[in-house]
Amino acid sequence: MRLFGGRKTVFVDADILVIGGGMAGCGATYESRYWGRDLKIVCVEKANIERSGAVAQGLYAINCYMGMQWGENQPEDHVRYARNDLMGLVREDLGYDIARHVDSTVHKFEEWGLPIMRDPKTGRYQREGKWQIMIHGESYKPIVAEAARKAATEVYNRIMVTHLLMDAAKANRVAGAVGFNVRTGDFHVFRAKAVIVSAGGASHIFQPRAVGEGMGRTWYAPWSSASAYALPIQVGAKMTQMENRIVLTRFKDGYGPVGAYFLHLKTYTQNGYGEEYESKWYDDTKALVGDYVDRHPVPTCLRNHAIIKEVAAGRGPIRMVTKEAFQDPHKETVGWENFLGMTIGQAVVWASQNIDPKHTNPELTTSEPYVMGSHATCSGAWASGPEDYAPAEYQWGYNRMMTVDGLFGAGDTIGGTAHKFSSGSFTEGRIAAKAAVKYVKDMGQTQPQVSEREYRDLEKVIYQPMENYRVGRNEIVAGTVSPSYLLPIHGLQRLEKIMDEYVGGISTNYMTNGVLLNRGLELLAMLKEDMSHMGAEDLHQLQRTWELNHRLLASESVTHHTLFREETRWPGYYYRGDHMKLDDENWHCFTLSRYDRTTGKWEMEKAPVYHIID
Ligand SMILES: Cc1cc2nc3c(=O)[nH]c(=O)nc-3n(C[C@H](O)[C@H](O)[C@H](O)COP(=O)(O)OP(=O)(O)OC[C@H]3O[C@@H](n4cnc5c(N)ncnc54)[C@H](O)[C@@H]3O)c2cc1C
């Protein structure tokens, strides 16, 4: 390991820089080449794109496919579905834009070798639900990564991007990014005309249910470290709906998916006494959210709500009734195989706890909250919409460009567009890339100016935790607690505790209020002060430090947004105890924030929701 003496600075010039080579990043890289044959396209990834991101382990289903070729669904139907699930608040222009292109993405996946199951009778893709199609998806990510690798001029693996660079010659324009190689320690300076951030969502900002040696077991990928939010936030990009964290109902301890069980195996749930419980909470839920409870399908958050209430009433645990379905050998096989594609750990948990779902109904639980933009939730950056479809107020130049010039986003990064999942994220990457190529071409010969002072100052900040450790470790004779530095794991645990106890995590049963949120902000500010005292023993710990920095900034954003929205819009995701009801009169709107890095202040505002589709 080379620390200070042998560290090189590597300069990379690009027309388009894609940060994060997950689903959206691979889509962006692929499509950049299609529209920009002669451009230099660089993809930078903190892991290795071959097996990186939330899809790293493979998936069993593609959750967003219209099936327009067979007249199964139309893009408008998907917008209605996502709007309903998100209690009325989605960017319909962005959602429609993805839905109208997502089928072509899936067809490309099949062309590239992804085995998609077919219904033997109809010859169509095998449906798991209205929007999901079944795949043999163990190699999903390598297949998608191959397309990106072939399209990119260069792929830089193992580079953790820590900051974006801004143009020294033009205010509010991005000029590149910096980061470090997590294996060699080299400092990387990327200069680019356009940057597409596609760095995934955020786990581990709230205290997880699994702690200690089990803390890596979260539902969303543990390596999803909020860079997608922190990088744009740092440079003043507006964010939206950051309060809309997601809580998942999953099989207990392994977070095994339940969708295929409900949809394919037709299983159902009951309380600890074997009773149906959802209908019992109908009146209670109706009093909170009004007619939204009567929508079909019932919004995801409201289904969580019934579980949370039933368990709090002392009638837990909630169980999935598998004993009936598993008597059918075919369904039993499907039930087990469902975990092989992406959550084999659930099968191991059941084996270790003597649970055979043929004889025992397994427990479900609600997860800790996560922040992301591609599932039944839509936190992320505020982006310009498609020219032919977005209301004028939602357009400021190029599709998927954030409020910073030249800075684009896709996948979990972009807010307001729920239910895009893996295929929709890849599609959004393609959409962002097409616009980014146009942006670069419109720029002509103009080159963004990168200030040497800016990146050299950042270099000092980035590596400082290693210096803190080198100096401070001499004060320790044993153990890990030092008077002069804080280790990343300690900082992470402190962050998770603050978010859990003050911002509506599992220990408060997802409950918070204005008093708690304000105190949470004070505690986050103290943690932020302490971040300059982080100690990193090696490059791995340096990466952990920067992941923590990104998680912390995203957490601050979540807390400000949660404080700003004075209603409980998504019971089952979180509750504002001081504003327990959904309030459409005042809050049928998006929440927007902007962080000013020079003052450290956050500005909040409302933005209108336009219902484009009836
Ligand atoms: C358990 C689980 C099950 C799921 N099931 C399904 C399913 O069945 N079907 C479906 O369609 N979808 C499913 N999804 C959703 C799908 O995985 C996501 O919607 C999709 O991966 C989001 O794409 P993305 O590109 O935004 O993020 P990701 O695919 O997570 O990619 C983000 C990338 O950015 C990289 N990165 C992060 N920070 C940095 C940084 N600072 N510097 C450089 N690189 C960085 C990461 O390493 C990663 O490669 C599931 C997700 C999970 C976690």
PDB file of N, CA and C in Angstrom, residues 507-557:
ATOM      1  N   SER A 507     -36.575   1.742  16.175  1.00  0.00           N
ATOM      2  CA  SER A 507     -36.729   1.745  17.638  1.00  0.00           C
ATOM      3  C   SER A 507     -37.885   2.621  18.090  1.00  0.00           C
ATOM      4  N   THR A 508     -38.306   3.582  17.269  1.00  0.00           N
ATOM      5  CA  THR A 508     -39.469   4.410  17.636  1.00  0.00           C
ATOM      6  C   THR A 508     -40.693   3.981  16.832  1.00  0.00           C
ATOM      7  N   ASN A 509     -40.632   2.802  16.258  1.00  0.00           N
ATOM      8  CA  ASN A 509     -41.733   2.318  15.411  1.00  0.00           C
ATOM      9  C   ASN A 509     -42.045   3.321  14.295  1.00  0.00           C
ATOM     10  N   TYR A 510     -40.989   3.894  13.726  1.00  0.00           N
ATOM     11  CA  TYR A 510     -41.065   4.818  12.573  1.00  0.00           C
ATOM     12  C   TYR A 510     -41.733   6.157  12.921  1.00  0.00           C
ATOM     13  N   MET A 511     -41.778   6.489  14.203  1.00  0.00           N
ATOM     14  CA  MET A 511     -42.453   7.713  14.659  1.00  0.00           C
ATOM     15  C   MET A 511     -41.434   8.828  14.897  1.00  0.00           C
ATOM     16  N   THR A 512     -41.786  10.021  14.464  1.00  0.00           N
ATOM     17  CA  THR A 512     -40.961  11.182  14.790  1.00  0.00           C
ATOM     18  C   THR A 512     -41.881  12.392  14.926  1.00  0.00           C
ATOM     19  N   ASN A 513     -41.308  13.550  15.248  1.00  0.00           N
ATOM     20  CA  ASN A 513     -42.084  14.796  15.293  1.00  0.00           C
ATOM     21  C   ASN A 513     -41.108  15.965  15.174  1.00  0.00           C
ATOM     22  N   GLY A 514     -41.639  17.176  15.158  1.00  0.00           N
ATOM     23  CA  GLY A 514     -40.799  18.348  14.942  1.00  0.00           C
ATOM     24  C   GLY A 514     -39.719  18.495  15.997  1.00  0.00           C
ATOM     25  N   VAL A 515     -40.062  18.193  17.252  1.00  0.00           N
ATOM     26  CA  VAL A 515     -39.082  18.348  18.342  1.00  0.00           C
ATOM     27  C   VAL A 515     -37.930  17.368  18.138  1.00  0.00           C
ATOM     28  N   LEU A 516     -38.297  16.123  17.855  1.00  0.00           N
ATOM     29  CA  LEU A 516     -37.262  15.096  17.651  1.00  0.00           C
ATOM     30  C   LEU A 516     -36.391  15.442  16.437  1.00  0.00           C
ATOM     31  N   LEU A 517     -37.028  15.888  15.373  1.00  0.00           N
ATOM     32  CA  LEU A 517     -36.265  16.168  14.147  1.00  0.00           C
ATOM     33  C   LEU A 517     -35.293  17.321  14.359  1.00  0.00           C
ATOM     34  N   ASN A 518     -35.741  18.343  15.090  1.00  0.00           N
ATOM     35  CA  ASN A 518     -34.830  19.460  15.355  1.00  0.00           C
ATOM     36  C   ASN A 518     -33.645  19.023  16.205  1.00  0.00           C
ATOM     37  N   ARG A 519     -33.919  18.180  17.180  1.00  0.00           N
ATOM     38  CA  ARG A 519     -32.814  17.661  18.005  1.00  0.00           C
ATOM     39  C   ARG A 519     -31.906  16.764  17.144  1.00  0.00           C
ATOM     40  N   GLY A 520     -32.521  15.985  16.279  1.00  0.00           N
ATOM     41  CA  GLY A 520     -31.736  15.140  15.372  1.00  0.00           C
ATOM     42  C   GLY A 520     -30.786  15.987  14.542  1.00  0.00           C
ATOM     43  N   LEU A 521     -31.272  17.117  14.074  1.00  0.00           N
ATOM     44  CA  LEU A 521     -30.411  17.995  13.257  1.00  0.00           C
ATOM     45  C   LEU A 521     -29.237  18.530  14.078  1.00  0.00           C
ATOM     46  N   GLU A 522     -29.505  18.841  15.342  1.00  0.00           N
ATOM     47  CA  GLU A 522     -28.400  19.323  16.199  1.00  0.00           C
ATOM     48  C   GLU A 522     -27.336  18.230  16.358  1.00  0.00           C
ATOM     49  N   LEU A 523     -27.809  17.001  16.565  1.00  0.00           N
ATOM     50  CA  LEU A 523     -26.857  15.901  16.767  1.00  0.00           C
ATOM     51  C   LEU A 523     -26.097  15.582  15.480  1.00  0.00           C
ATOM     52  N   LEU A 524     -26.788  15.695  14.363  1.00  0.00           N
ATOM     53  CA  LEU A 524     -26.105  15.471  13.077  1.00  0.00           C
ATOM     54  C   LEU A 524     -25.044  16.545  12.853  1.00  0.00           C
ATOM     55  N   ALA A 525     -25.358  17.773  13.256  1.00  0.00           N
ATOM     56  CA  ALA A 525     -24.376  18.858  13.091  1.00  0.00           C
ATOM     57  C   ALA A 525     -23.126  18.575  13.923  1.00  0.00           C
ATOM     58  N   MET A 526     -23.329  18.004  15.122  1.00  0.00           N
ATOM     59  CA  MET A 526     -22.160  17.686  15.967  1.00  0.00           C
ATOM     60  C   MET A 526     -21.330  16.571  15.333  1.00  0.00           C
ATOM     61  N   LEU A 527     -22.028  15.600  14.759  1.00  0.00           N
ATOM     62  CA  LEU A 527     -21.299  14.518  14.087  1.00  0.00           C
ATOM     63  C   LEU A 527     -20.515  15.089  12.898  1.00  0.00           C
ATOM     64  N   LYS A 528     -21.144  16.024  12.209  1.00  0.00           N
ATOM     65  CA  LYS A 528     -20.486  16.643  11.057  1.00  0.00           C
ATOM     66  C   LYS A 528     -19.195  17.352  11.495  1.00  0.00           C
ATOM     67  N   GLU A 529     -19.276  18.031  12.629  1.00  0.00           N
ATOM     68  CA  GLU A 529     -18.067  18.703  13.149  1.00  0.00           C
ATOM     69  C   GLU A 529     -16.959  17.680  13.388  1.00  0.00           C
ATOM     70  N   ASP A 530     -17.358  16.530  13.925  1.00  0.00           N
ATOM     71  CA  ASP A 530     -16.359  15.509  14.271  1.00  0.00           C
ATOM     72  C   ASP A 530     -15.779  14.799  13.056  1.00  0.00           C
ATOM     73  N   MET A 531     -16.381  14.983  11.899  1.00  0.00           N
ATOM     74  CA  MET A 531     -15.896  14.280  10.712  1.00  0.00           C
ATOM     75  C   MET A 531     -14.472  14.701  10.330  1.00  0.00           C
ATOM     76  N   SER A 532     -14.062  15.888  10.767  1.00  0.00           N
ATOM     77  CA  SER A 532     -12.679  16.273  10.442  1.00  0.00           C
ATOM     78  C   SER A 532     -11.679  15.520  11.328  1.00  0.00           C
ATOM     79  N   HIS A 533     -12.197  14.763  12.298  1.00  0.00           N
ATOM     80  CA  HIS A 533     -11.306  13.973  13.168  1.00  0.00           C
ATOM     81  C   HIS A 533     -11.389  12.479  12.872  1.00  0.00           C
ATOM     82  N   MET A 534     -11.835  12.140  11.686  1.00  0.00           N
ATOM     83  CA  MET A 534     -11.917  10.716  11.368  1.00  0.00           C
ATOM     84  C   MET A 534     -10.506  10.146  11.202  1.00  0.00           C
ATOM     85  N   GLY A 535     -10.336   8.900  11.624  1.00  0.00           N
ATOM     86  CA  GLY A 535      -9.052   8.228  11.443  1.00  0.00           C
ATOM     87  C   GLY A 535      -9.234   7.001  10.558  1.00  0.00           C
ATOM     88  N   ALA A 536      -8.414   6.891   9.521  1.00  0.00           N
ATOM     89  CA  ALA A 536      -8.517   5.737   8.620  1.00  0.00           C
ATOM     90  C   ALA A 536      -7.199   4.976   8.637  1.00  0.00           C
ATOM     91  N   GLU A 537      -7.301   3.727   9.050  1.00  0.00           N
ATOM     92  CA  GLU A 537      -6.099   2.900   9.203  1.00  0.00           C
ATOM     93  C   GLU A 537      -5.490   2.524   7.850  1.00  0.00           C
ATOM     94  N   ASP A 538      -6.357   2.342   6.848  1.00  0.00           N
ATOM     95  CA  ASP A 538      -5.884   1.919   5.532  1.00  0.00           C
ATOM     96  C   ASP A 538      -6.865   2.442   4.471  1.00  0.00           C
ATOM     97  N   LEU A 539      -6.639   2.040   3.241  1.00  0.00           N
ATOM     98  CA  LEU A 539      -7.480   2.566   2.152  1.00  0.00           C
ATOM     99  C   LEU A 539      -8.926   2.081   2.270  1.00  0.00           C
ATOM    100  N   HIS A 540      -9.080   0.881   2.802  1.00  0.00           N
ATOM    101  CA  HIS A 540     -10.438   0.369   2.987  1.00  0.00           C
ATOM    102  C   HIS A 540     -11.196   1.265   3.976  1.00  0.00           C
ATOM    103  N   GLN A 541     -10.514   1.615   5.054  1.00  0.00           N
ATOM    104  CA  GLN A 541     -11.147   2.480   6.052  1.00  0.00           C
ATOM    105  C   GLN A 541     -11.340   3.902   5.513  1.00  0.00           C
ATOM    106  N   LEU A 542     -10.455   4.289   4.595  1.00  0.00           N
ATOM    107  CA  LEU A 542     -10.632   5.611   3.967  1.00  0.00           C
ATOM    108  C   LEU A 542     -11.924   5.610   3.134  1.00  0.00           C
ATOM    109  N   GLN A 543     -12.144   4.514   2.437  1.00  0.00           N
ATOM    110  CA  GLN A 543     -13.397   4.399   1.684  1.00  0.00           C
ATOM    111  C   GLN A 543     -14.593   4.443   2.634  1.00  0.00           C
ATOM    112  N   ARG A 544     -14.495   3.711   3.744  1.00  0.00           N
ATOM    113  CA  ARG A 544     -15.580   3.720   4.726  1.00  0.00           C
ATOM    114  C   ARG A 544     -15.834   5.139   5.235  1.00  0.00           C
ATOM    115  N   THR A 545     -14.761   5.894   5.407  1.00  0.00           N
ATOM    116  CA  THR A 545     -14.899   7.274   5.901  1.00  0.00           C
ATOM    117  C   THR A 545     -15.686   8.117   4.908  1.00  0.00           C
ATOM    118  N   TRP A 546     -15.366   7.965   3.631  1.00  0.00           N
ATOM    119  CA  TRP A 546     -16.054   8.789   2.638  1.00  0.00           C
ATOM    120  C   TRP A 546     -17.477   8.320   2.393  1.00  0.00           C
ATOM    121  N   GLU A 547     -17.687   7.026   2.555  1.00  0.00           N
ATOM    122  CA  GLU A 547     -19.072   6.540   2.494  1.00  0.00           C
ATOM    123  C   GLU A 547     -19.883   7.136   3.646  1.00  0.00           C
ATOM    124  N   LEU A 548     -19.240   7.207   4.809  1.00  0.00           N
ATOM    125  CA  LEU A 548     -19.930   7.800   5.959  1.00  0.00           C
ATOM    126  C   LEU A 548     -20.231   9.281   5.712  1.00  0.00           C
ATOM    127  N   ASN A 549     -19.258   9.994   5.156  1.00  0.00           N
ATOM    128  CA  ASN A 549     -19.497  11.402   4.818  1.00  0.00           C
ATOM    129  C   ASN A 549     -20.721  11.544   3.920  1.00  0.00           C
ATOM    130  N   HIS A 550     -20.814  10.673   2.920  1.00  0.00           N
ATOM    131  CA  HIS A 550     -21.937  10.756   1.987  1.00  0.00           C
ATOM    132  C   HIS A 550     -23.252  10.388   2.676  1.00  0.00           C
ATOM    133  N   ARG A 551     -23.191   9.370   3.516  1.00  0.00           N
ATOM    134  CA  ARG A 551     -24.415   8.972   4.242  1.00  0.00           C
ATOM    135  C   ARG A 551     -24.878  10.107   5.167  1.00  0.00           C
ATOM    136  N   LEU A 552     -23.913  10.767   5.768  1.00  0.00           N
ATOM    137  CA  LEU A 552     -24.254  11.835   6.717  1.00  0.00           C
ATOM    138  C   LEU A 552     -24.949  12.998   6.008  1.00  0.00           C
ATOM    139  N   LEU A 553     -24.415  13.401   4.873  1.00  0.00           N
ATOM    140  CA  LEU A 553     -25.024  14.516   4.141  1.00  0.00           C
ATOM    141  C   LEU A 553     -26.435  14.132   3.666  1.00  0.00           C
ATOM    142  N   ALA A 554     -26.576  12.910   3.183  1.00  0.00           N
ATOM    143  CA  ALA A 554     -27.907  12.455   2.753  1.00  0.00           C
ATOM    144  C   ALA A 554     -28.862  12.413   3.952  1.00  0.00           C
ATOM    145  N   SER A 555     -28.351  12.016   5.108  1.00  0.00           N
ATOM    146  CA  SER A 555     -29.198  11.943   6.312  1.00  0.00           C
ATOM    147  C   SER A 555     -29.683  13.329   6.714  1.00  0.00           C
ATOM    148  N   GLU A 556     -28.796  14.293   6.603  1.00  0.00           N
ATOM    149  CA  GLU A 556     -29.193  15.667   6.922  1.00  0.00           C
ATOM    150  C   GLU A 556     -30.339  16.096   6.002  1.00  0.00           C
ATOM    151  N   SER A 557     -30.183  15.737   4.735  1.00  0.00           N
ATOM    152  CA  SER A 557     -31.212  16.080   3.761  1.00  0.00           C
ATOM    153  C   SER A 557     -32.541  15.403   4.129  1.00  0.00           C
TER     154      SER A 557
END
